[in-house]
Short mmCIF file of C-alpha atoms in Angstrom, two decimals:
data_model
loop_
_atom_site.label_atom_id
_atom_site.label_comp_id
_atom_site.label_asym_id
_atom_site.label_seq_id
_atom_site.Cartn_x
_atom_site.Cartn_y
_atom_site.Cartn_z
CA MET A 19 -31.57 42.25 27.92
CA VAL A 20 -33.60 39.42 26.48
CA ALA A 21 -31.52 36.83 25.05
CA PHE A 22 -32.70 34.87 22.01
CA ARG A 23 -32.35 31.14 20.64
CA ALA A 24 -33.03 29.60 17.79
CA ALA A 25 -35.14 26.70 17.95
CA PRO A 26 -34.73 23.62 15.16
CA VAL A 27 -36.18 23.69 12.21
CA THR A 28 -37.13 21.69 9.14
CA GLY A 29 -37.23 22.07 5.65
CA CYS A 30 -40.89 22.07 5.78
CA GLY A 31 -41.26 24.38 8.67
CA PRO A 32 -41.55 28.21 9.26
CA ALA A 33 -38.55 30.21 8.57
CA HIS A 34 -37.43 30.63 11.59
CA VAL A 35 -38.41 30.09 15.22
CA VAL A 36 -37.33 32.29 18.01
CA ASP A 37 -38.39 31.65 21.93
CA ARG A 38 -37.78 34.92 23.46
CA GLU A 39 -39.05 33.83 26.93
CA GLN A 40 -37.51 30.19 27.31
CA ALA A 41 -34.05 31.06 26.48
CA SER A 42 -31.42 30.82 29.27
CA GLU A 43 -27.83 30.73 27.47
CA PRO A 44 -26.50 33.93 26.18
CA LEU A 45 -27.14 34.68 22.81
CA ALA A 46 -23.40 33.88 21.39
CA SER A 47 -23.65 30.09 22.44
CA ALA A 48 -27.19 29.69 21.17
CA THR A 49 -26.30 27.75 18.10
CA PRO A 50 -23.01 28.16 16.70
CA ALA A 51 -24.54 29.34 13.22
CA LEU A 52 -26.07 32.68 15.21
CA ARG A 53 -23.53 35.28 16.18
CA LYS A 54 -23.54 37.98 18.42
CA PRO A 55 -25.91 40.85 17.51
CA GLY A 56 -23.51 43.43 15.97
CA SER A 57 -21.75 41.18 13.86
CA SER A 58 -23.29 39.49 10.97
CA ARG A 59 -26.57 38.15 12.72
CA SER A 60 -27.30 35.61 10.50
CA ALA A 61 -28.63 31.89 11.45
CA GLU A 62 -29.20 29.21 8.79
CA PRO A 63 -33.44 28.40 8.99
CA PRO A 64 -34.97 28.23 5.33
CA LYS A 65 -35.65 31.27 3.62
CA PRO A 66 -39.46 32.99 3.67
CA SER A 67 -41.33 32.97 0.54
CA GLY A 68 -42.57 36.63 2.00
CA SER A 69 -38.74 38.38 2.02
CA SER A 70 -38.59 39.77 -1.31
CA GLY A 71 -41.18 42.41 0.67
CA ALA A 72 -41.72 45.85 -1.50
CA ALA A 73 -38.56 45.09 -3.68
CA GLY A 74 -40.63 44.44 -6.50
CA SER A 75 -42.10 48.38 -6.56
CA SER A 76 -38.60 49.31 -6.09
CA GLY A 77 -37.31 47.28 -9.26
CA SER A 78 -34.38 45.98 -7.76
CA SER A 79 -35.88 42.65 -7.16
CA GLY A 80 -33.78 40.77 -8.83
CA SER A 81 -30.40 42.34 -8.04
CA ALA A 82 -27.39 40.42 -6.51
CA GLU A 83 -28.18 42.77 -3.21
CA SER A 84 -30.84 40.55 -2.17
CA ALA A 85 -29.43 37.03 -3.22
CA TYR A 86 -29.03 35.95 0.56
CA GLY A 87 -28.40 32.62 1.62
CA PRO A 88 -30.92 30.14 2.50
CA GLY A 89 -32.61 30.78 5.76
CA GLU A 90 -30.51 34.26 6.87
CA VAL A 91 -31.99 35.72 9.49
CA THR A 92 -31.35 38.42 11.67
CA VAL A 93 -31.70 38.72 15.37
CA THR A 94 -32.12 42.01 16.64
CA ASP A 95 -30.82 42.83 20.35
CA PRO A 96 -33.68 44.91 21.86
CA ALA A 97 -31.78 47.02 24.05
CA MET A 98 -29.84 48.11 21.23
CA VAL A 99 -33.26 48.51 19.36
CA ARG A 100 -34.46 50.88 22.08
CA ARG A 101 -31.65 53.06 21.96
CA ALA A 102 -31.94 53.46 18.21
CA VAL A 103 -35.71 54.80 18.13
CA LYS A 104 -34.76 57.10 21.05
CA ALA A 105 -31.50 58.42 19.26
CA ALA A 106 -33.91 58.66 15.86
CA ALA A 107 -36.61 59.73 17.05
CA LEU A 108 -34.52 62.91 19.37
CA GLY A 109 -33.53 64.33 16.23
CA ASN A 110 -36.76 64.79 14.88
CA ALA A 111 -38.14 66.16 18.08
CA MET A 112 -34.88 68.36 18.08
CA GLU A 113 -35.97 69.10 14.55
CA TRP A 114 -39.45 70.01 14.83
CA PHE A 115 -38.45 72.12 18.80
CA ASP A 116 -36.97 74.40 16.31
CA PHE A 117 -39.70 74.69 13.40
CA GLY A 118 -42.48 75.06 16.88
CA VAL A 119 -40.03 78.21 18.44
CA TYR A 120 -39.31 79.76 14.87
CA SER A 121 -43.29 79.73 14.01
CA TYR A 122 -44.47 80.82 17.08
CA ILE A 123 -41.73 83.42 17.85
CA ALA A 124 -41.69 84.90 14.16
CA VAL A 125 -43.09 87.90 14.95
CA THR A 126 -40.87 88.98 17.47
CA LEU A 127 -37.70 87.48 15.27
CA GLY A 128 -38.95 90.11 12.67
CA LYS A 129 -38.23 93.10 15.16
CA VAL A 130 -34.74 91.71 16.53
CA PHE A 131 -33.15 90.72 12.56
CA PHE A 132 -35.22 93.24 9.77
CA PRO A 133 -35.38 96.96 9.86
CA SER A 134 -37.85 98.78 11.63
CA GLY A 135 -41.09 99.62 9.86
CA ASN A 136 -43.71 97.79 8.33
CA PRO A 137 -44.86 94.62 10.41
CA THR A 138 -45.74 92.99 7.60
CA ALA A 139 -42.61 93.23 5.71
CA GLN A 140 -40.49 92.23 8.92
CA LEU A 141 -43.04 88.82 9.62
CA LEU A 142 -42.52 88.35 5.31
CA SER A 143 -38.92 88.86 5.50
CA THR A 144 -38.89 86.11 9.04
CA PHE A 145 -40.81 83.41 7.10
CA GLY A 146 -38.59 84.14 4.03
CA ALA A 147 -35.48 82.82 5.81
CA PHE A 148 -37.55 79.87 7.13
CA ALA A 149 -38.75 79.16 3.76
CA ALA A 150 -35.24 78.89 2.61
CA ALA A 151 -34.52 76.33 4.91
CA PHE A 152 -37.10 74.30 2.62
CA LEU A 153 -35.97 75.19 -0.77
CA ILE A 154 -32.17 73.36 0.13
CA ARG A 155 -33.62 70.54 1.89
CA PRO A 156 -33.24 68.41 -1.53
CA LEU A 157 -29.74 69.25 -1.77
CA GLY A 158 -28.83 68.24 1.75
CA GLY A 159 -30.84 65.09 0.66
CA MET A 160 -28.84 64.20 -2.66
CA VAL A 161 -25.73 64.75 -0.34
CA PHE A 162 -26.33 62.81 3.04
CA GLY A 163 -28.36 60.04 0.96
CA PRO A 164 -26.04 58.49 -1.08
CA LEU A 165 -22.89 59.25 1.65
CA GLY A 166 -25.18 56.92 4.07
CA ASP A 167 -25.27 54.29 1.43
CA ARG A 168 -21.75 54.66 1.18
CA VAL A 169 -20.06 55.33 4.48
CA GLY A 170 -23.10 53.92 6.61
CA ARG A 171 -26.31 55.21 8.87
CA GLN A 172 -24.93 56.38 11.96
CA LYS A 173 -22.21 58.31 11.19
CA VAL A 174 -24.28 60.74 8.57
CA LEU A 175 -26.76 61.07 11.48
CA ALA A 176 -24.25 61.95 14.01
CA VAL A 177 -23.12 64.24 11.36
CA THR A 178 -27.02 65.58 10.54
CA MET A 179 -27.08 66.13 14.49
CA ILE A 180 -24.15 68.52 14.87
CA MET A 181 -25.52 70.51 11.65
CA MET A 182 -28.83 70.82 13.13
CA ALA A 183 -27.74 71.89 16.64
CA ALA A 184 -25.37 73.90 15.93
CA GLY A 185 -27.35 75.95 13.06
CA THR A 186 -29.98 75.93 16.03
CA PHE A 187 -27.71 77.27 18.66
CA ALA A 188 -26.24 80.05 16.24
CA ILE A 189 -29.47 81.85 16.07
CA GLY A 190 -29.90 82.32 19.39
CA LEU A 191 -25.84 83.87 19.39
CA ILE A 192 -26.60 86.35 16.73
CA PRO A 193 -26.36 89.99 17.21
CA SER A 194 -30.29 92.36 16.23
CA TYR A 195 -30.40 94.17 13.53
CA ALA A 196 -29.86 97.35 16.06
CA VAL A 197 -25.90 96.28 16.71
CA ILE A 198 -24.54 94.94 13.21
CA GLY A 199 -27.20 95.84 10.73
CA VAL A 200 -27.22 93.84 7.69
CA TRP A 201 -25.32 91.55 8.83
CA ALA A 202 -27.60 90.26 11.29
CA PRO A 203 -30.32 88.65 8.83
CA VAL A 204 -27.42 87.65 6.62
CA LEU A 205 -26.39 85.77 9.47
CA LEU A 206 -29.91 84.39 10.23
CA LEU A 207 -30.40 83.30 6.84
CA LEU A 208 -27.08 81.47 6.83
CA ALA A 209 -27.83 79.37 10.09
CA ARG A 210 -30.94 78.26 8.57
CA LEU A 211 -29.47 76.88 5.41
CA VAL A 212 -27.27 75.14 7.55
CA GLN A 213 -30.38 73.44 9.57
CA GLY A 214 -32.41 72.95 6.22
CA PHE A 215 -29.18 71.23 4.50
CA SER A 216 -29.02 68.83 7.59
CA THR A 217 -32.94 68.08 7.85
CA GLY A 218 -32.41 66.89 4.31
CA GLY A 219 -30.50 63.97 5.40
CA GLU A 220 -32.54 63.85 9.29
CA TYR A 221 -35.83 62.09 8.43
CA ALA A 222 -34.91 59.31 5.65
CA GLY A 223 -31.90 58.74 7.83
CA ALA A 224 -33.49 58.63 10.55
CA SER A 225 -36.27 56.41 9.41
CA THR A 226 -34.62 54.27 7.77
CA PHE A 227 -32.01 53.82 11.07
CA ILE A 228 -35.15 52.65 12.70
CA ALA A 229 -36.49 50.42 9.96
CA GLU A 230 -33.48 48.58 9.80
CA TYR A 231 -32.79 47.49 13.39
CA ALA A 232 -36.28 46.55 14.29
CA PRO A 233 -37.87 43.17 13.61
CA ASP A 234 -40.27 42.52 11.23
CA LYS A 235 -43.30 41.86 13.22
CA LYS A 236 -42.38 45.47 15.11
CA ARG A 237 -41.15 47.43 12.57
CA GLY A 238 -44.75 49.40 12.20
CA PHE A 239 -44.86 49.99 16.26
CA LEU A 240 -40.95 51.39 16.39
CA GLY A 241 -41.11 53.16 13.73
CA SER A 242 -43.97 55.03 14.98
CA TRP A 243 -42.11 56.65 17.44
CA LEU A 244 -40.25 58.68 15.27
CA GLU A 245 -43.31 60.99 14.66
CA PHE A 246 -44.03 61.34 18.42
CA GLY A 247 -40.87 62.42 18.39
CA THR A 248 -41.67 65.04 15.86
CA LEU A 249 -45.17 65.90 17.49
CA ALA A 250 -43.47 66.15 21.24
CA GLY A 251 -40.44 68.59 19.64
CA TYR A 252 -43.49 70.84 18.22
CA ILE A 253 -45.17 70.69 21.31
CA GLY A 254 -42.33 71.89 23.44
CA GLY A 255 -41.05 74.40 21.41
CA ALA A 256 -44.41 76.35 20.87
CA GLY A 257 -45.11 75.27 24.81
CA LEU A 258 -41.93 76.86 25.75
CA VAL A 259 -42.58 80.14 23.72
CA THR A 260 -46.31 80.63 24.78
CA LEU A 261 -44.87 80.14 28.25
CA MET A 262 -41.99 82.80 28.09
CA THR A 263 -44.52 85.18 26.60
CA ALA A 264 -46.83 85.39 29.35
CA LEU A 265 -43.87 85.65 31.91
CA LEU A 266 -41.69 87.80 30.27
CA SER A 267 -42.28 91.91 29.20
CA THR A 268 -42.49 92.71 26.12
CA ASP A 269 -39.03 94.48 26.06
CA ALA A 270 -37.14 91.32 27.50
CA LEU A 271 -38.72 89.02 25.13
CA LEU A 272 -37.26 91.15 22.61
CA SER A 273 -33.89 92.49 24.41
CA TRP A 274 -32.58 88.03 25.60
CA GLY A 275 -35.73 86.26 26.31
CA TRP A 276 -35.98 85.12 22.74
CA ARG A 277 -32.45 83.78 22.85
CA ILE A 278 -33.78 80.90 25.25
CA PRO A 279 -35.33 78.31 22.81
CA PHE A 280 -32.35 78.79 20.32
CA LEU A 281 -29.89 77.84 22.80
CA ILE A 282 -31.43 75.21 24.41
CA ALA A 283 -30.73 73.11 20.98
CA GLY A 284 -27.21 72.68 22.06
CA PRO A 285 -27.36 70.50 25.00
CA MET A 286 -30.12 68.65 23.09
CA GLY A 287 -27.61 68.52 20.36
CA LEU A 288 -24.99 67.03 22.69
CA ILE A 289 -27.70 64.53 24.10
CA GLY A 290 -28.50 63.68 20.91
CA LEU A 291 -25.38 63.06 19.87
CA TYR A 292 -24.49 61.13 22.50
CA LEU A 293 -27.26 58.22 22.06
CA ARG A 294 -26.20 58.19 18.54
CA MET A 295 -22.24 57.94 19.12
CA ARG A 296 -23.22 55.00 21.28
CA LEU A 297 -25.08 52.59 18.55
CA GLU A 298 -23.31 50.31 16.05
CA GLU A 299 -24.30 49.94 12.06
CA THR A 300 -27.85 49.07 11.57
CA PRO A 301 -27.40 45.05 10.33
CA ALA A 302 -29.05 45.30 7.09
CA PHE A 303 -25.73 47.89 6.36
CA ALA A 304 -23.21 46.17 8.14
CA ALA A 305 -24.63 42.62 5.95
CA GLN A 306 -24.20 44.99 3.05
CA LEU A 307 -20.87 46.10 3.74
CA GLU A 308 -20.02 42.11 4.31
CA LYS A 309 -21.08 41.16 1.10
CA ALA A 310 -19.70 44.08 -0.33
CA HIS A 311 -16.19 42.45 0.57
CA LYS A 312 -17.24 39.19 -0.90
CA ASP A 313 -19.12 40.88 -4.42
CA GLU A 314 -17.15 42.89 -6.66
CA GLN A 315 -20.11 43.75 -8.19
CA SER A 316 -22.14 44.81 -5.02
CA ARG A 317 -18.54 46.76 -3.92
CA ALA A 318 -18.99 49.61 -6.92
CA LYS A 319 -20.13 52.68 -5.82
CA VAL A 320 -23.85 53.53 -6.82
CA ARG A 321 -23.90 56.80 -8.39
CA LEU A 322 -26.63 59.31 -7.87
CA ARG A 323 -28.01 58.91 -11.00
CA ASP A 324 -29.05 55.05 -10.04
CA MET A 325 -30.94 56.04 -6.75
CA VAL A 326 -33.51 58.34 -9.21
CA THR A 327 -33.55 56.37 -12.41
CA GLY A 328 -32.87 52.64 -10.99
CA GLN A 329 -35.59 53.10 -8.58
CA TRP A 330 -37.80 55.81 -10.46
CA LYS A 331 -41.31 53.59 -9.87
CA ALA A 332 -40.17 53.64 -6.22
CA LEU A 333 -39.59 57.25 -6.07
CA LEU A 334 -42.94 57.89 -7.85
CA LEU A 335 -45.00 56.15 -4.91
CA CYS A 336 -42.74 58.03 -2.35
CA MET A 337 -43.20 61.04 -3.43
CA GLY A 338 -47.14 60.66 -4.02
CA LEU A 339 -47.17 59.04 -0.14
CA VAL A 340 -45.04 61.97 1.00
CA LEU A 341 -47.09 64.48 -0.71
CA VAL A 342 -50.54 63.34 1.35
CA PHE A 343 -48.70 62.97 4.47
CA ASN A 344 -47.20 66.27 4.56
CA VAL A 345 -49.80 68.16 2.65
CA THR A 346 -52.69 67.67 5.41
CA ASP A 347 -49.72 67.79 7.89
CA TYR A 348 -48.94 71.20 7.33
CA MET A 349 -52.06 72.39 6.99
CA LEU A 350 -52.85 71.14 10.21
CA LEU A 351 -50.27 71.88 12.06
CA SER A 352 -49.03 75.05 10.42
CA TYR A 353 -51.89 76.68 8.58
CA MET A 354 -54.98 76.24 10.68
CA PRO A 355 -53.40 78.25 13.37
CA SER A 356 -53.33 81.33 10.71
CA TYR A 357 -56.56 80.18 9.36
CA LEU A 358 -58.23 80.78 12.38
CA THR A 359 -56.83 84.00 13.12
CA SER A 360 -56.67 85.56 9.34
CA GLU A 361 -59.68 83.78 7.47
CA LEU A 362 -62.18 83.10 10.94
CA LYS A 363 -61.14 86.36 12.79
CA TYR A 364 -60.85 83.48 15.75
CA ASP A 365 -58.85 84.61 18.87
CA GLU A 366 -55.02 83.65 18.02
CA THR A 367 -53.48 82.30 21.86
CA HIS A 368 -56.70 80.35 21.67
CA GLY A 369 -56.24 78.97 18.22
CA LEU A 370 -52.94 78.10 19.13
CA LEU A 371 -54.00 76.08 22.25
CA VAL A 372 -56.35 73.98 20.53
CA ILE A 373 -53.73 72.64 17.50
CA LEU A 374 -51.61 72.15 20.85
CA GLY A 375 -54.12 69.96 22.42
CA VAL A 376 -55.27 67.92 18.72
CA MET A 377 -51.26 67.80 19.19
CA ALA A 378 -51.02 65.79 22.72
CA LEU A 379 -54.25 63.73 21.21
CA MET A 380 -52.33 62.45 18.50
CA MET A 381 -48.96 61.56 20.81
CA CYS A 382 -51.68 59.23 22.63
CA VAL A 383 -53.27 57.51 19.85
CA GLN A 384 -49.74 57.47 17.45
CA PRO A 385 -47.96 54.04 19.31
CA PHE A 386 -51.17 52.67 19.37
CA MET A 387 -51.84 53.21 15.52
CA GLY A 388 -48.29 52.42 14.61
CA GLY A 389 -49.33 49.16 16.72
CA LEU A 390 -52.36 48.24 14.20
CA THR A 391 -50.38 48.70 11.13
CA ASP A 392 -48.06 45.53 12.08
CA ARG A 393 -51.75 43.56 12.62
CA VAL A 394 -53.49 45.00 9.84
CA GLY A 395 -50.75 46.24 7.52
CA ARG A 396 -49.44 49.76 6.14
CA ARG A 397 -51.74 49.82 2.71
CA PRO A 398 -55.16 49.28 4.96
CA VAL A 399 -54.26 52.22 7.46
CA ILE A 400 -52.68 54.45 4.95
CA ALA A 401 -55.97 54.15 2.45
CA ALA A 402 -57.98 54.88 5.61
CA GLY A 403 -56.38 58.26 6.08
CA CYS A 404 -56.91 58.99 2.53
CA ALA A 405 -60.59 57.87 2.57
CA GLY A 406 -61.18 60.02 5.56
CA PHE A 407 -59.47 62.94 3.96
CA LEU A 408 -61.54 62.38 0.75
CA LEU A 409 -64.28 62.30 2.57
CA LEU A 410 -64.50 64.20 5.76
CA SER A 411 -62.13 67.71 4.88
CA VAL A 412 -65.27 69.54 3.83
CA PRO A 413 -67.59 68.40 7.35
CA ALA A 414 -64.78 69.05 9.44
CA LEU A 415 -63.79 72.47 7.76
CA LEU A 416 -67.42 73.67 8.33
CA LEU A 417 -67.58 72.59 11.73
CA ILE A 418 -63.82 74.71 12.41
CA ARG A 419 -65.74 77.78 10.33
CA GLU A 420 -68.69 77.32 12.64
CA GLY A 421 -66.41 79.15 14.82
CA SER A 422 -67.31 77.83 19.32
CA LEU A 423 -64.62 76.13 20.60
CA TRP A 424 -65.83 72.96 20.94
CA ALA A 425 -66.98 72.57 16.46
CA ILE A 426 -63.29 74.35 16.28
CA GLY A 427 -61.87 71.32 18.51
CA LEU A 428 -63.49 68.51 17.04
CA GLY A 429 -63.08 69.43 13.67
CA LEU A 430 -59.42 70.00 14.31
CA GLY A 431 -59.76 66.98 16.12
CA ALA A 432 -61.25 64.60 13.63
CA LEU A 433 -58.31 65.84 11.25
CA GLY A 434 -55.35 65.45 13.65
CA LEU A 435 -56.65 61.67 14.07
CA LEU A 436 -56.66 60.98 10.31
CA LEU A 437 -53.36 62.12 10.12
CA VAL A 438 -52.41 60.00 12.59
CA CYS A 439 -52.68 57.36 10.26
CA PHE A 440 -50.32 58.73 8.29
CA THR A 441 -47.56 59.28 10.79
CA ALA A 442 -48.12 56.48 12.35
CA SER A 443 -47.24 53.95 9.02
CA MET A 444 -44.61 56.50 6.97
CA PRO A 445 -41.80 55.43 9.12
CA SER A 446 -42.07 52.11 8.58
CA THR A 447 -43.59 52.74 5.01
CA LEU A 448 -41.65 54.36 3.31
CA PRO A 449 -37.81 52.86 3.51
CA ALA A 450 -39.52 49.54 2.59
CA LEU A 451 -40.04 50.94 -0.84
CA PHE A 452 -36.06 50.72 -1.74
CA PRO A 453 -33.25 48.12 -1.20
CA THR A 454 -30.83 48.27 1.38
CA LYS A 455 -28.32 49.54 -1.55
CA VAL A 456 -29.34 52.28 -2.34
CA ARG A 457 -32.39 53.26 0.51
CA TYR A 458 -31.00 56.48 2.13
CA GLY A 459 -30.35 57.96 -1.01
CA SER A 460 -33.32 57.43 -2.64
CA LEU A 461 -35.37 57.88 0.25
CA SER A 462 -33.82 61.38 0.63
CA ILE A 463 -34.20 62.39 -2.26
CA GLY A 464 -38.07 61.67 -3.08
CA PHE A 465 -38.75 62.78 0.36
CA ASN A 466 -37.07 66.02 0.20
CA ILE A 467 -38.02 67.35 -2.86
CA SER A 468 -41.76 66.10 -2.50
CA VAL A 469 -41.97 68.03 1.10
CA SER A 470 -40.05 71.08 -0.26
CA VAL A 471 -42.68 71.03 -3.45
CA PHE A 472 -45.31 69.97 -2.04
CA GLY A 473 -45.50 70.07 2.21
CA GLY A 474 -43.65 73.70 2.77
CA THR A 475 -45.81 75.17 0.32
CA THR A 476 -48.74 74.03 1.51
CA PRO A 477 -49.32 77.53 3.74
CA LEU A 478 -48.57 79.39 0.53
CA VAL A 479 -50.72 77.79 -2.36
CA VAL A 480 -53.52 77.98 0.02
CA THR A 481 -53.53 81.25 0.95
CA ALA A 482 -53.18 82.54 -2.64
CA LEU A 483 -56.09 80.24 -3.73
CA ILE A 484 -58.28 81.78 -1.22
CA GLY A 485 -56.95 85.33 -1.93
CA ALA A 486 -58.22 84.20 -5.67
CA THR A 487 -61.20 82.64 -5.31
CA GLY A 488 -62.52 83.99 -1.81
CA ASP A 489 -63.42 80.56 -1.22
CA LYS A 490 -62.59 79.97 2.33
CA MET A 491 -62.62 76.44 2.10
CA MET A 492 -60.32 75.51 0.13
CA PRO A 493 -58.35 74.03 2.85
CA ALA A 494 -60.63 71.24 2.37
CA TYR A 495 -60.27 70.68 -1.23
CA TYR A 496 -56.24 70.68 -1.42
CA MET A 497 -56.63 68.07 1.50
CA MET A 498 -59.00 66.24 -0.56
CA ALA A 499 -56.96 66.93 -3.85
CA ALA A 500 -54.02 65.51 -1.81
CA ALA A 501 -55.66 62.40 -0.65
CA VAL A 502 -56.42 61.43 -4.29
CA VAL A 503 -52.79 61.54 -5.00
CA GLY A 504 -52.07 59.54 -1.77
CA GLY A 505 -54.61 56.60 -2.59
CA ILE A 506 -53.33 56.17 -6.19
CA ALA A 507 -49.90 55.40 -4.47
CA VAL A 508 -51.52 53.20 -2.11
CA TRP A 509 -53.10 50.95 -5.09
CA TYR A 510 -49.48 50.57 -6.25
CA MET A 511 -47.42 50.31 -3.32
CA THR A 512 -46.66 46.85 -2.02
CA GLU A 513 -47.50 45.71 1.39
CA SER A 514 -44.57 45.62 3.63
CA ALA A 515 -45.92 45.00 7.37
CA ARG A 516 -44.54 41.42 8.59
CA ARG A 517 -41.82 40.66 5.78
CA PRO A 518 -38.51 42.02 6.11
CA LEU A 519 -37.05 45.13 3.85
CA PRO A 520 -35.97 44.36 0.39
CA GLY A 521 -32.45 43.84 0.29
CA SER A 522 -32.48 42.15 3.59
CA PRO A 523 -32.99 38.48 5.78
CA PRO A 524 -35.72 38.12 7.87
CA ALA A 525 -35.64 39.86 10.94
CA VAL A 526 -36.66 39.00 14.78
#
C-alpha cells in the first residue's frame, strides 16, 4: 500500500499537493486534519475552482449537497481502489458471460426448452425469453438505483451480484421441456426476468462505484476496466460454448452439456460476492451520509420523481450518450454475426471467430484509451468516436460486404476501435453527469431506459429495416444516425476529466 502525505499549501497555491513517493509516515499521522482511508477522508487545503465538475449540466450545482468546507479533499487508498475495480468489473464480466453463452447456445436452448417442430419458432421463443430481460431492466433500475442512493452502493451491488448469479445458475438446473412440459419455458422466462431485474442496477452501480473510488486524474483509466470486464466475460462465455460445441456430440450437448456454462455462474457469483463484501462504502457516499447527519435538508429522502424531473437535462444527455454507445455496441457484437450469416451467407463459425478476434483487439486497446481520456478529456474521445462512426460506417460495411476474410476483419476491426472510444470513456463520463445524492438512481434510470429502447432493439430494428427496404447498408445508416445523436449530446455535456465529481470534494 502506498502512503499519502499532504504537503503544506498556501492560500494562493494549488488545491492540494500529494507526495506519493517520499511519504514514509502512516497516513493517519501525516497531518491532524487528514483522516485514514475509509473514514471521512478530508484535509484542509483550499478548494479548487473546478470542483463543480459536471454539476452544471445536472441542474444541481447550487444544491446544498455540493457545499463542502474550504479545501476538503478525498485521499484514496490504492489497494482499496484496486479491489473496487476488480469487484465491479467481475460483476460486469459475469453479466456478459451469460450474454455470450445465451447468444451462442440459443439454438440448443430452443430444442431443450420449447416444443419440437419448427426450428425458427424455437429460436424466436428462445430470443423472446432473452429479450424479456431487457424489458424489465428499467424496472430494476428504478428499484436498485434509488436504493443505492439511500442505503449505499456496496450493499446494493452485493444484492445484484447474488441475484444475477442465482438467475444464471438456476437456468442450468431447469429440467427440459420433455421432462416437465410447459413449465420448462416458464421457469426459463422467470430466471431471465431475475437476471434482467438485477442487471438494471448493475452497470450504473458498478460505474458509480469505480468513479466514486477513483482519484480524479485516473478516473478514466480505472473506469475503462469495467468494460474490459464486459469484453472478457463475453469472450469467455462465447469461447466456452464454441469449445463445447467442438468437443461434445450433439446428443451430449442437448442432454447435459448445455448446462455447464450456466452452472459456472454459481462459483463466479460467490467470488464476486466475496470481493464486494470486502469493500467499504465509497468515499463520496460516506461523506454524503456524514453530511446528512449534520444537515436536516440533506437528510430528507430523495424521491424517484426528484431523480427524474430534478435531473432532466442530465438524463437527456445520459440517454443520448448511452444511445450511441449501445447502438454501436449491439450492432457490432450482437448483430454482425447474424448479418454475416443471414445477409452475406458467410460461414457461421468463421463469422463468430472474427467477432471474438475483434473483441480481443478491443480488450488490448481499452485501458490505453481510458488513460487517454484522462489526458485529453472525455469529450474529445467521445466526439472522435461519433465522427468516426458518421464518416466510416459506410466504408467499413462495404469492406465487410466484400466477403473476403481480410476485408471483413479490417471492416469489423475499424468499427471495434471506434467503439472503444465509447467503452473506454462512458464508465467515467456517465456518473459525472449527476450529483452524489442521486447519482446511482438517476444514472440507473437514464441508462436502462436508453439501453432497453435503443440498444437491445438494435438487431430487431435493423433486420426489420433491411426487410422493408431491401437495402443491406441499413446497419451503416443506423450507426450514422446514432452518431449524430451522440454528437449532439457531446456538444452539450461538460468536460469531467481531472475534475471532482459533482457533489464531491477533489479526490487524489
